[in-house]
Coordinates of C-alpha atoms in Angstrom, one line a residue:
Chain T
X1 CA 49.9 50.1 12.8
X2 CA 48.1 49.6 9.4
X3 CA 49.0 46.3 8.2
X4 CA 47.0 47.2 4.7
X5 CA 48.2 50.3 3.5
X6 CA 46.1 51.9 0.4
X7 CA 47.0 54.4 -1.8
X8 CA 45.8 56.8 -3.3
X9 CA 43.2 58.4 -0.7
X10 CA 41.2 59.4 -3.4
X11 CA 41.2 59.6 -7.5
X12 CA 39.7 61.4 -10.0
X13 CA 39.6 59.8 -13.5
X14 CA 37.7 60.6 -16.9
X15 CA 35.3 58.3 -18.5
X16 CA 36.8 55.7 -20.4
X17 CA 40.2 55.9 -18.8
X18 CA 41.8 53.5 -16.2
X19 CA 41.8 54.0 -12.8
X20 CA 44.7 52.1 -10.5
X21 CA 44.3 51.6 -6.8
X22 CA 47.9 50.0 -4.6
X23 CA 47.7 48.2 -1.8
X24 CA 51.1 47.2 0.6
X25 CA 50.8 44.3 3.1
X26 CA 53.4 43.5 6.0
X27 CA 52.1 39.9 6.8
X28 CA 53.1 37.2 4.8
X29 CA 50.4 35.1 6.7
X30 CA 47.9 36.6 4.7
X31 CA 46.4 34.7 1.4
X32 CA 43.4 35.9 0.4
X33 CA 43.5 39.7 -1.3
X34 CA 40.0 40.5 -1.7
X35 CA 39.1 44.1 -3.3
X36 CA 35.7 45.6 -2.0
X37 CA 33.3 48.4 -3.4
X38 CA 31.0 50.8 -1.1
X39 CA 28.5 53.1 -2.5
X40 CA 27.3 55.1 -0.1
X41 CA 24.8 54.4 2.7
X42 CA 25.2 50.5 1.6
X43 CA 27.6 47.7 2.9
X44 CA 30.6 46.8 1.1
X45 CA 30.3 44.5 -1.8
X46 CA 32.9 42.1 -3.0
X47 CA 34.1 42.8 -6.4
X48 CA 37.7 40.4 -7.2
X49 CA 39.9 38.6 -5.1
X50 CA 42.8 36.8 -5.6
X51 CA 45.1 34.4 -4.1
X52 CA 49.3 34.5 -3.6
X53 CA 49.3 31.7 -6.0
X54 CA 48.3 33.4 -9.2
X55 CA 50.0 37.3 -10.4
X56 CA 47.1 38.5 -12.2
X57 CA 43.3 38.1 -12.3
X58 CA 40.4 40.0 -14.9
X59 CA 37.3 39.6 -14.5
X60 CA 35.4 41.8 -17.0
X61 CA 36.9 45.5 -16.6
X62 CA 38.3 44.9 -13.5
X63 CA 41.9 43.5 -12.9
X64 CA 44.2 42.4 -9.8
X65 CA 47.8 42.7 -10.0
X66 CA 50.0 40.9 -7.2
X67 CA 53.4 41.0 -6.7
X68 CA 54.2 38.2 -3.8
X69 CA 57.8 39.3 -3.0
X70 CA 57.0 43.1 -3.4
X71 CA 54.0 42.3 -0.9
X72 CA 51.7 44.5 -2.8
X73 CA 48.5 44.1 -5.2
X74 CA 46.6 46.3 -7.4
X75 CA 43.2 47.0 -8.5
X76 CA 43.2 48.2 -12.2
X77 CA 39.4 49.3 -13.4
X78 CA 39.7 49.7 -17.4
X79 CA 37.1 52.0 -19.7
X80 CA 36.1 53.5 -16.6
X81 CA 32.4 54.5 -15.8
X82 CA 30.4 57.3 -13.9
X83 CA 28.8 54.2 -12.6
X84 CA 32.3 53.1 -10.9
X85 CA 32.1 56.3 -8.5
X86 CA 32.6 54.7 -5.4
X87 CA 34.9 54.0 -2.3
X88 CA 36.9 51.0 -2.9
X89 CA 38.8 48.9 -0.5
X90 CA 41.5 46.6 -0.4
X91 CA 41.4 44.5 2.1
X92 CA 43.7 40.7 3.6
X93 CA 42.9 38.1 5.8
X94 CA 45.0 34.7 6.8
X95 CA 44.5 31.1 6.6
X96 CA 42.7 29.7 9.9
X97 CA 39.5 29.2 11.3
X98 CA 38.9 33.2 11.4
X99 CA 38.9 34.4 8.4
X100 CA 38.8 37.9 9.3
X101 CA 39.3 40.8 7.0
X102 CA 42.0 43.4 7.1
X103 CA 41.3 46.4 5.0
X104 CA 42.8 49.3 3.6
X105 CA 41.5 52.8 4.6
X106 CA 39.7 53.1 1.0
X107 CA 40.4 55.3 -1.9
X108 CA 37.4 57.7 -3.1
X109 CA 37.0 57.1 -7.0
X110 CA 35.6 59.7 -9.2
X111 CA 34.9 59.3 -12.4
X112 CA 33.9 62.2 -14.1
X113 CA 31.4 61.8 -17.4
Chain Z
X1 CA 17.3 34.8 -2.2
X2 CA 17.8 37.4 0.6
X3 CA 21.2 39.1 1.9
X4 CA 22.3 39.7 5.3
X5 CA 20.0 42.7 6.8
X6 CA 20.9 44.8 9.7
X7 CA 18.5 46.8 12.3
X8 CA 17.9 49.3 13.2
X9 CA 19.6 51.3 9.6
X10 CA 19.8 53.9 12.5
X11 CA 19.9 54.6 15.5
X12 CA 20.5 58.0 17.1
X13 CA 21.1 57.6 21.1
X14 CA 22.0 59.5 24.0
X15 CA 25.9 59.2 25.8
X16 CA 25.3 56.5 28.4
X17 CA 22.6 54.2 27.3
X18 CA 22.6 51.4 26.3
X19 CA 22.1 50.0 22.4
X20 CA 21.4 46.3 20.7
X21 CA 22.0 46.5 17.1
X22 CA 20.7 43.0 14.8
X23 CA 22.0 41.2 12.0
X24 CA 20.1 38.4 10.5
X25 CA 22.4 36.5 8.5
X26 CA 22.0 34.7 4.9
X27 CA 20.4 31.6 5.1
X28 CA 22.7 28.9 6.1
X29 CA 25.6 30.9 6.5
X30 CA 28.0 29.3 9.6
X31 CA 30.3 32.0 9.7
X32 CA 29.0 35.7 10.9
X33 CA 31.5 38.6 11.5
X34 CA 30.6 42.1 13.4
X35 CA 33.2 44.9 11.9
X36 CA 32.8 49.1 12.7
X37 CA 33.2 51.5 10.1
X38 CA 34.5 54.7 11.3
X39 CA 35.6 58.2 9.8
X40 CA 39.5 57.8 9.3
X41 CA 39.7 54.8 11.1
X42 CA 38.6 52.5 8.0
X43 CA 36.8 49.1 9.1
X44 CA 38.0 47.3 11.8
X45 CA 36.8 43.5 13.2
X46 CA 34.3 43.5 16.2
X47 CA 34.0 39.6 16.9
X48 CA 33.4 36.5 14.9
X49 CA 31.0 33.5 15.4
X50 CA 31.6 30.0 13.4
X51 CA 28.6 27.7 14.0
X52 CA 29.0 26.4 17.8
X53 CA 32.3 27.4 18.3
X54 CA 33.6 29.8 21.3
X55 CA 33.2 33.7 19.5
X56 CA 36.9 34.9 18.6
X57 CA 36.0 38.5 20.6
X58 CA 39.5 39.4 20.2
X59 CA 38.5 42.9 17.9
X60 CA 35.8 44.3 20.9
X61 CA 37.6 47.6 22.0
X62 CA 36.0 47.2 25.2
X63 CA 34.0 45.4 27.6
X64 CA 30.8 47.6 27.0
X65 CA 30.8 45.8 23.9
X66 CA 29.7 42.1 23.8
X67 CA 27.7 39.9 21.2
X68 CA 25.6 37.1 21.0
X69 CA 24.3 35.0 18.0
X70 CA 21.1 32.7 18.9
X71 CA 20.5 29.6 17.3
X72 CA 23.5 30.1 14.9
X73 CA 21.4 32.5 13.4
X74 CA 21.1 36.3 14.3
X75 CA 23.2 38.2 16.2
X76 CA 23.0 40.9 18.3
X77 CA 25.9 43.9 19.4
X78 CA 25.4 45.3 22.3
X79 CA 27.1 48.3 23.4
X80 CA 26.5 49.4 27.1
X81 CA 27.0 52.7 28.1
X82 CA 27.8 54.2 24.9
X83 CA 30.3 57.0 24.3
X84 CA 30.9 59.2 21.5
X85 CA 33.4 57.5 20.0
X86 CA 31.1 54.8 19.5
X87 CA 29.6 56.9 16.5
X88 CA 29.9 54.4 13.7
X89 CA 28.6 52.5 10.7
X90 CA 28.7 48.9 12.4
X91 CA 28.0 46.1 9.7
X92 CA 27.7 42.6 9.6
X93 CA 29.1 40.4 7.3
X94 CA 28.1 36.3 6.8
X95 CA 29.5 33.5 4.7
X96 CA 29.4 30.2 4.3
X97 CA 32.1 28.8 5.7
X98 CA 35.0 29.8 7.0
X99 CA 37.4 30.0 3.6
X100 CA 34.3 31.4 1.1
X101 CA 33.8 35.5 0.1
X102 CA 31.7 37.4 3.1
X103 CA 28.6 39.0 2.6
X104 CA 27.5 42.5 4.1
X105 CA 24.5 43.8 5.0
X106 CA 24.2 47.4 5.0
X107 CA 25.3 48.4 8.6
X108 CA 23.5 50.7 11.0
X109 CA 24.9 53.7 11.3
X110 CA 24.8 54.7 15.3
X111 CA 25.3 58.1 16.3
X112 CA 26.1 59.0 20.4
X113 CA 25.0 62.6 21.1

């Protein structure tokens, strides 16, 4: 079963407005919520993570919610950009040696100019 | 300084032969993770190599797959006898240790005809 469950599949937003991406998670192992972006034909590319210990995170127009005892987080992208089409993906992985990553199927932005 | 690169960017091959895809890691990097990227299927983990440490090969969907990583350096995937579902992007990932951010490279995208 997914254990990273993103939603929506894809989004369509107008310059300047904010786009909002959800992610559920089912294992409360898991402490490292890292949010990814993928243009196309190039590897995915860390944008913000965050950690169970802190409920929100901004770094420049981008912006992590995290709700520990709903088991969900959020990637908010403010005065959004043309430039932000892209596939973004949320993504999980637990504390041990392998830190391997967990991801979300990916939502397809769109942001129209 | 250089990121992780990935050969061949493609790689078109024929059901039943065999194919070696490369990563070359960032310099220094311990850590090196193999994930596939498929349509609908989002990215799953391959295997996982930390410096001379036994592989974690728990993600390899099957023994046709197996990987190697020389000199805790680059790493190769090998997938014998491929099959159609094999069509992928595969992409490598290092970082550098086990707790920091990965890095990908830019995968190669193998199709089995």
């Amino acid at each position: 079963q997914q254990q990273v469950k993103q939603s929506p599949q894809s989004l369509i937003v107008q310059k300047g407005g904010i786009s909002i991406i959800n992610c559920a998670y089912e294992n409360t192992a898991f402490d490292y919520f890292p949010w990814y972006q993928q243009f196309p034909g190039k590897g995915p590319a860390l944008l913000i993570a965050i950690r169970p210990d802190v409920s929100e995170k901004k770094e420049g127009r981008f912006t992590i919610s995290f709700n520990k005892s709903a088991k969900q987080f959020s990637l908010h992208i403010m005065d959004s950009q043309p430039g932000d089409s892209a596939t973004y993906f949320c993504a999980a992985s637990r504390s041990g040696n392998n830190r391997k990553l967990i991801w979300g199927l990916g939502t397809s932005l769109a942001v129209n100019p | 300084g250089a990121g992780v690169s990935q050969s061949p960017s493609n790689k078109v091959t024929e059901k039943g032969k065999d194919v070696e895809l490369r990563c070359d890691p960032i310099s220094g990097h311990t850590a090196l993770y193999w994930y596939r990227q498929s349509l609908g299927q989002g990215l799953e983990f391959l295997i996982y190599f930390q410096g001379n440490s036994a592989p974690d090969k728990s993600g390899l969907p099957s023994d046709r797959f197996s990987a190697e990583r020389t000199g805790g350096s680059v790493s190769t995937l090998t997938i014998q006898r491929t099959q159609q579902e094999d069509s992928a992007v595969y992409l490598c990932a290092s970082s550098l240790d086990t707790v920091t951010r990965q890095y990908f490279g830019p995968g190669t995208r193998l199709t089995v005809t």
